[in-house]
Amino acid sequence: MTVEPPPPTLRLRIDESALAANWRALDRLSGSARAGAAVKANCYGLGVETCVPVLRDAGCRDFFVAHWSEVTGVAAHVAPERIAVLHGAGNRAEADYARAIGARPVIDSLHQAKLWTESGGGPCHLMVDTGINRLGIRPDKAGDPVIQALEVEVLLSHLACADEDSAMNAHQLDAFRAVLPQIRHREASLSNSAGIALGPQYRFDLTRPGLSLYGGVPRSELAAHIRQVAYPEAALIAVKTIRAGEHVGYNATFTAPRDMRVGTVSLGYADGILRAWAGASLRHEGCSIPILGKVSMDMVVVNLTEAPNLQEGDWLSLPYALPEAAAQTGLSQYELLTVLGNRFG
Ligand SMILES: *Cc1c(COP(=O)(O)O)cnc(C)c1O
C-alpha cells in the first residue's frame, strides 16, 4: 500500500483560460506572424505539465526552451521537432542528443555550427546577435562557410530593449533585416512579448512570447490584452494573540503597538516569497492582511486585525498581478514568476 501525503498548505492556482486567452491575444497581435511560446524554466515557474497542453490546445505549435534537460517534459505533449533549444548544441553529447530526440538546436556560434555539421547536420535554427551580445553569431559572420552549410529552419534574433522606447530597437531591426538575405532560411523570428507591441515590422513569420503568456505586462500597449495567470495561495497554520510590546519574527523587527491577533502563513522565501515582500499585504475576501516583520524561509506572520474570524486552515492569497507585484517588491516580473518554489500543490 502506498501512503499519499496530505495536501500541501500552499498552492499555485493557474488560470488556464487566462493562459489560453493570453496566447490567442498575442497570436492575434502578431498579425500575419504566428505566435510561438517560450516555455523555458518550467513555463517560467508555472509548470510545463499544466501549461504546455493549454498552449498547444489554444493553437500554439512552436515551443522554446533553454536547456536540453527541458526537452522531454515538453515533448510529452508536442512533437519534438517543434521544440527549439535556445542554448544550442555546444558539445558532441548535446548534438547527438538533439538528433536522437529530434528537437532543434538554435545554433548560437561558429563553434556550434561547425560541430552541428560535423556531427551529421540536419535541420536547425540559427541565432544572429544584433546587439544584445549574449548568444548568436555576429552579422558579419553570415557569409562564413560553416554558417552557409547549415540547413536553417528559423533565423532568429533577440531584442535587448523591447520593453523600452529605445533606439536599440530600430538598430536591431535594421541589422536583422540586413542579415536575412545573406543566410538561406525558411522563416524569421525577432520578437519576444514586448517586441510584439513594437509594430508590424517587428513580427516577421514567428513571434516568441514568454512573459506575457503568463500574465506579464512588459509594455503598456499589452495591458488591455493580458490577464493574470498565476495565483499563489497559502493556508494559515497558526493563529494567536500577542501582547503589546512583543516582537515578531527574525531580528524582532516588528513590535506590537497593542495586543493583536496574528497568524502564521505557510509561505516563505524558499517558496519564492523573497524578503522583498516584507511590508506587503496578503488578502482574504477583500480584507487586507499585512505581513509583519521579516519573511522566514517557510512562513510569514500576518496581522489579522481586519479579519478577526480567520482560523487555522483558512486560505490567504498573495496579490500577484505582476506589474503591481513588481512595483511592490522591486523584483522584475520575470523574477516573480521564475522564483516560485516547488512546494506548491
Ligand atoms: C526568453 C526568451 C524569449 C521570451 O521572452 P519574453 O520577454 O519572456 O517574452 C524569446 N526569445 C528568446 C531568445 C528568449 O531567450
mmCIF file with all atom_site columns, C-alpha atoms in Angstrom, residues 8-15 44-46 214-215 228-236 265-268 270-274 277 281-285 291 300 314-322 325 329 331 333 335-345:
data_model
loop_
_atom_site.group_PDB
_atom_site.id
_atom_site.type_symbol
_atom_site.label_atom_id
_atom_site.label_alt_id
_atom_site.label_comp_id
_atom_site.label_asym_id
_atom_site.label_entity_id
_atom_site.label_seq_id
_atom_site.pdbx_PDB_ins_code
_atom_site.Cartn_x
_atom_site.Cartn_y
_atom_site.Cartn_z
_atom_site.occupancy
_atom_site.B_iso_or_equiv
_atom_site.pdbx_formal_charge
_atom_site.auth_seq_id
_atom_site.auth_comp_id
_atom_site.auth_asym_id
_atom_site.auth_atom_id
_atom_site.pdbx_PDB_model_num
ATOM 1  C CA . PRO A 1 8   ? 0.105   20.868 0.747   1.00 0.00 ? 8   PRO A CA 1
ATOM 2  C CA . THR A 1 9   ? -0.573  24.063 2.708   1.00 0.00 ? 9   THR A CA 1
ATOM 3  C CA . LEU A 1 10  ? 0.285   26.266 -0.240  1.00 0.00 ? 10  LEU A CA 1
ATOM 4  C CA . ARG A 1 11  ? -0.972  26.130 -3.772  1.00 0.00 ? 11  ARG A CA 1
ATOM 5  C CA . LEU A 1 12  ? -0.358  27.881 -7.057  1.00 0.00 ? 12  LEU A CA 1
ATOM 6  C CA . ARG A 1 13  ? -3.655  28.250 -8.854  1.00 0.00 ? 13  ARG A CA 1
ATOM 7  C CA . ILE A 1 14  ? -3.183  28.563 -12.620 1.00 0.00 ? 14  ILE A CA 1
ATOM 8  C CA . ASP A 1 15  ? -5.984  30.230 -14.565 1.00 0.00 ? 15  ASP A CA 1
ATOM 9  C CA . TYR A 1 44  ? 8.511   30.474 -16.168 1.00 0.00 ? 44  TYR A CA 1
ATOM 10 C CA . GLY A 1 45  ? 7.866   28.533 -12.970 1.00 0.00 ? 45  GLY A CA 1
ATOM 11 C CA . LEU A 1 46  ? 4.184   27.801 -13.602 1.00 0.00 ? 46  LEU A CA 1
ATOM 12 C CA . TYR A 1 214 ? 1.975   34.022 -18.034 1.00 0.00 ? 214 TYR A CA 1
ATOM 13 C CA . GLY A 1 215 ? 0.455   37.417 -17.215 1.00 0.00 ? 215 GLY A CA 1
ATOM 14 C CA . GLN A 1 228 ? -3.244  37.341 -14.688 1.00 0.00 ? 228 GLN A CA 1
ATOM 15 C CA . VAL A 1 229 ? -2.465  33.606 -14.784 1.00 0.00 ? 229 VAL A CA 1
ATOM 16 C CA . ALA A 1 230 ? -0.681  32.737 -11.518 1.00 0.00 ? 230 ALA A CA 1
ATOM 17 C CA . TYR A 1 231 ? -2.384  32.976 -8.141  1.00 0.00 ? 231 TYR A CA 1
ATOM 18 C CA . PRO A 1 232 ? -0.269  31.864 -5.133  1.00 0.00 ? 232 PRO A CA 1
ATOM 19 C CA . GLU A 1 233 ? -2.358  30.964 -2.090  1.00 0.00 ? 233 GLU A CA 1
ATOM 20 C CA . ALA A 1 234 ? -1.348  29.651 1.344   1.00 0.00 ? 234 ALA A CA 1
ATOM 21 C CA . ALA A 1 235 ? -3.021  28.369 4.484   1.00 0.00 ? 235 ALA A CA 1
ATOM 22 C CA . LEU A 1 236 ? -2.919  29.824 7.962   1.00 0.00 ? 236 LEU A CA 1
ATOM 23 C CA . VAL A 1 265 ? 1.065   31.579 6.929   1.00 0.00 ? 265 VAL A CA 1
ATOM 24 C CA . SER A 1 266 ? 2.749   28.682 5.138   1.00 0.00 ? 266 SER A CA 1
ATOM 25 C CA . LEU A 1 267 ? 4.674   30.730 2.581   1.00 0.00 ? 267 LEU A CA 1
ATOM 26 C CA . GLY A 1 268 ? 8.299   31.816 2.791   1.00 0.00 ? 268 GLY A CA 1
ATOM 27 C CA . ALA A 1 270 ? 12.033  29.054 -0.017  1.00 0.00 ? 270 ALA A CA 1
ATOM 28 C CA . ASP A 1 271 ? 8.748   29.226 -1.923  1.00 0.00 ? 271 ASP A CA 1
ATOM 29 C CA . GLY A 1 272 ? 9.893   32.320 -3.801  1.00 0.00 ? 272 GLY A CA 1
ATOM 30 C CA . ILE A 1 273 ? 8.275   34.835 -1.491  1.00 0.00 ? 273 ILE A CA 1
ATOM 31 C CA . LEU A 1 274 ? 11.510  36.710 -1.020  1.00 0.00 ? 274 LEU A CA 1
ATOM 32 C CA . TRP A 1 277 ? 7.691   41.102 0.228   1.00 0.00 ? 277 TRP A CA 1
ATOM 33 C CA . SER A 1 281 ? -0.277  42.551 2.389   1.00 0.00 ? 281 SER A CA 1
ATOM 34 C CA . LEU A 1 282 ? -1.977  39.253 1.711   1.00 0.00 ? 282 LEU A CA 1
ATOM 35 C CA . ARG A 1 283 ? -5.714  39.137 1.027   1.00 0.00 ? 283 ARG A CA 1
ATOM 36 C CA . HIS A 1 284 ? -8.746  37.227 2.154   1.00 0.00 ? 284 HIS A CA 1
ATOM 37 C CA . GLU A 1 285 ? -12.124 38.002 0.602   1.00 0.00 ? 285 GLU A CA 1
ATOM 38 C CA . ILE A 1 291 ? 2.838   40.914 6.641   1.00 0.00 ? 291 ILE A CA 1
ATOM 39 C CA . VAL A 1 300 ? 5.314   34.791 7.168   1.00 0.00 ? 300 VAL A CA 1
ATOM 40 C CA . ASP A 1 314 ? -8.207  29.232 6.116   1.00 0.00 ? 314 ASP A CA 1
ATOM 41 C CA . TRP A 1 315 ? -6.527  30.319 2.885   1.00 0.00 ? 315 TRP A CA 1
ATOM 42 C CA . LEU A 1 316 ? -4.963  33.668 2.050   1.00 0.00 ? 316 LEU A CA 1
ATOM 43 C CA . SER A 1 317 ? -3.903  34.889 -1.360  1.00 0.00 ? 317 SER A CA 1
ATOM 44 C CA . LEU A 1 318 ? -0.772  36.776 -2.307  1.00 0.00 ? 318 LEU A CA 1
ATOM 45 C CA . PRO A 1 319 ? -1.569  39.671 -4.678  1.00 0.00 ? 319 PRO A CA 1
ATOM 46 C CA . TYR A 1 320 ? 0.320   38.531 -7.757  1.00 0.00 ? 320 TYR A CA 1
ATOM 47 C CA . ALA A 1 321 ? -0.824  40.811 -10.575 1.00 0.00 ? 321 ALA A CA 1
ATOM 48 C CA . LEU A 1 322 ? 2.682   41.069 -11.994 1.00 0.00 ? 322 LEU A CA 1
ATOM 49 C CA . ALA A 1 325 ? 3.715   42.923 -7.553  1.00 0.00 ? 325 ALA A CA 1
ATOM 50 C CA . THR A 1 329 ? 8.743   44.252 -4.311  1.00 0.00 ? 329 THR A CA 1
ATOM 51 C CA . LEU A 1 331 ? 11.604  42.382 -8.348  1.00 0.00 ? 331 LEU A CA 1
ATOM 52 C CA . GLN A 1 333 ? 8.004   40.404 -13.456 1.00 0.00 ? 333 GLN A CA 1
ATOM 53 C CA . GLU A 1 335 ? 11.804  37.078 -11.355 1.00 0.00 ? 335 GLU A CA 1
ATOM 54 C CA . LEU A 1 336 ? 8.398   36.999 -9.673  1.00 0.00 ? 336 LEU A CA 1
ATOM 55 C CA . LEU A 1 337 ? 7.353   34.077 -11.890 1.00 0.00 ? 337 LEU A CA 1
ATOM 56 C CA . THR A 1 338 ? 10.534  32.041 -12.088 1.00 0.00 ? 338 THR A CA 1
ATOM 57 C CA . VAL A 1 339 ? 11.403  32.290 -8.392  1.00 0.00 ? 339 VAL A CA 1
ATOM 58 C CA . LEU A 1 340 ? 8.279   30.390 -7.288  1.00 0.00 ? 340 LEU A CA 1
ATOM 59 C CA . GLY A 1 341 ? 9.370   27.250 -5.475  1.00 0.00 ? 341 GLY A CA 1
ATOM 60 C CA . ASN A 1 342 ? 8.419   23.608 -5.827  1.00 0.00 ? 342 ASN A CA 1
ATOM 61 C CA . ARG A 1 343 ? 6.340   23.098 -2.678  1.00 0.00 ? 343 ARG A CA 1
ATOM 62 C CA . PHE A 1 344 ? 3.132   24.465 -4.207  1.00 0.00 ? 344 PHE A CA 1
ATOM 63 C CA . GLY A 1 345 ? 0.345   21.969 -4.780  1.00 0.00 ? 345 GLY A CA 1
#
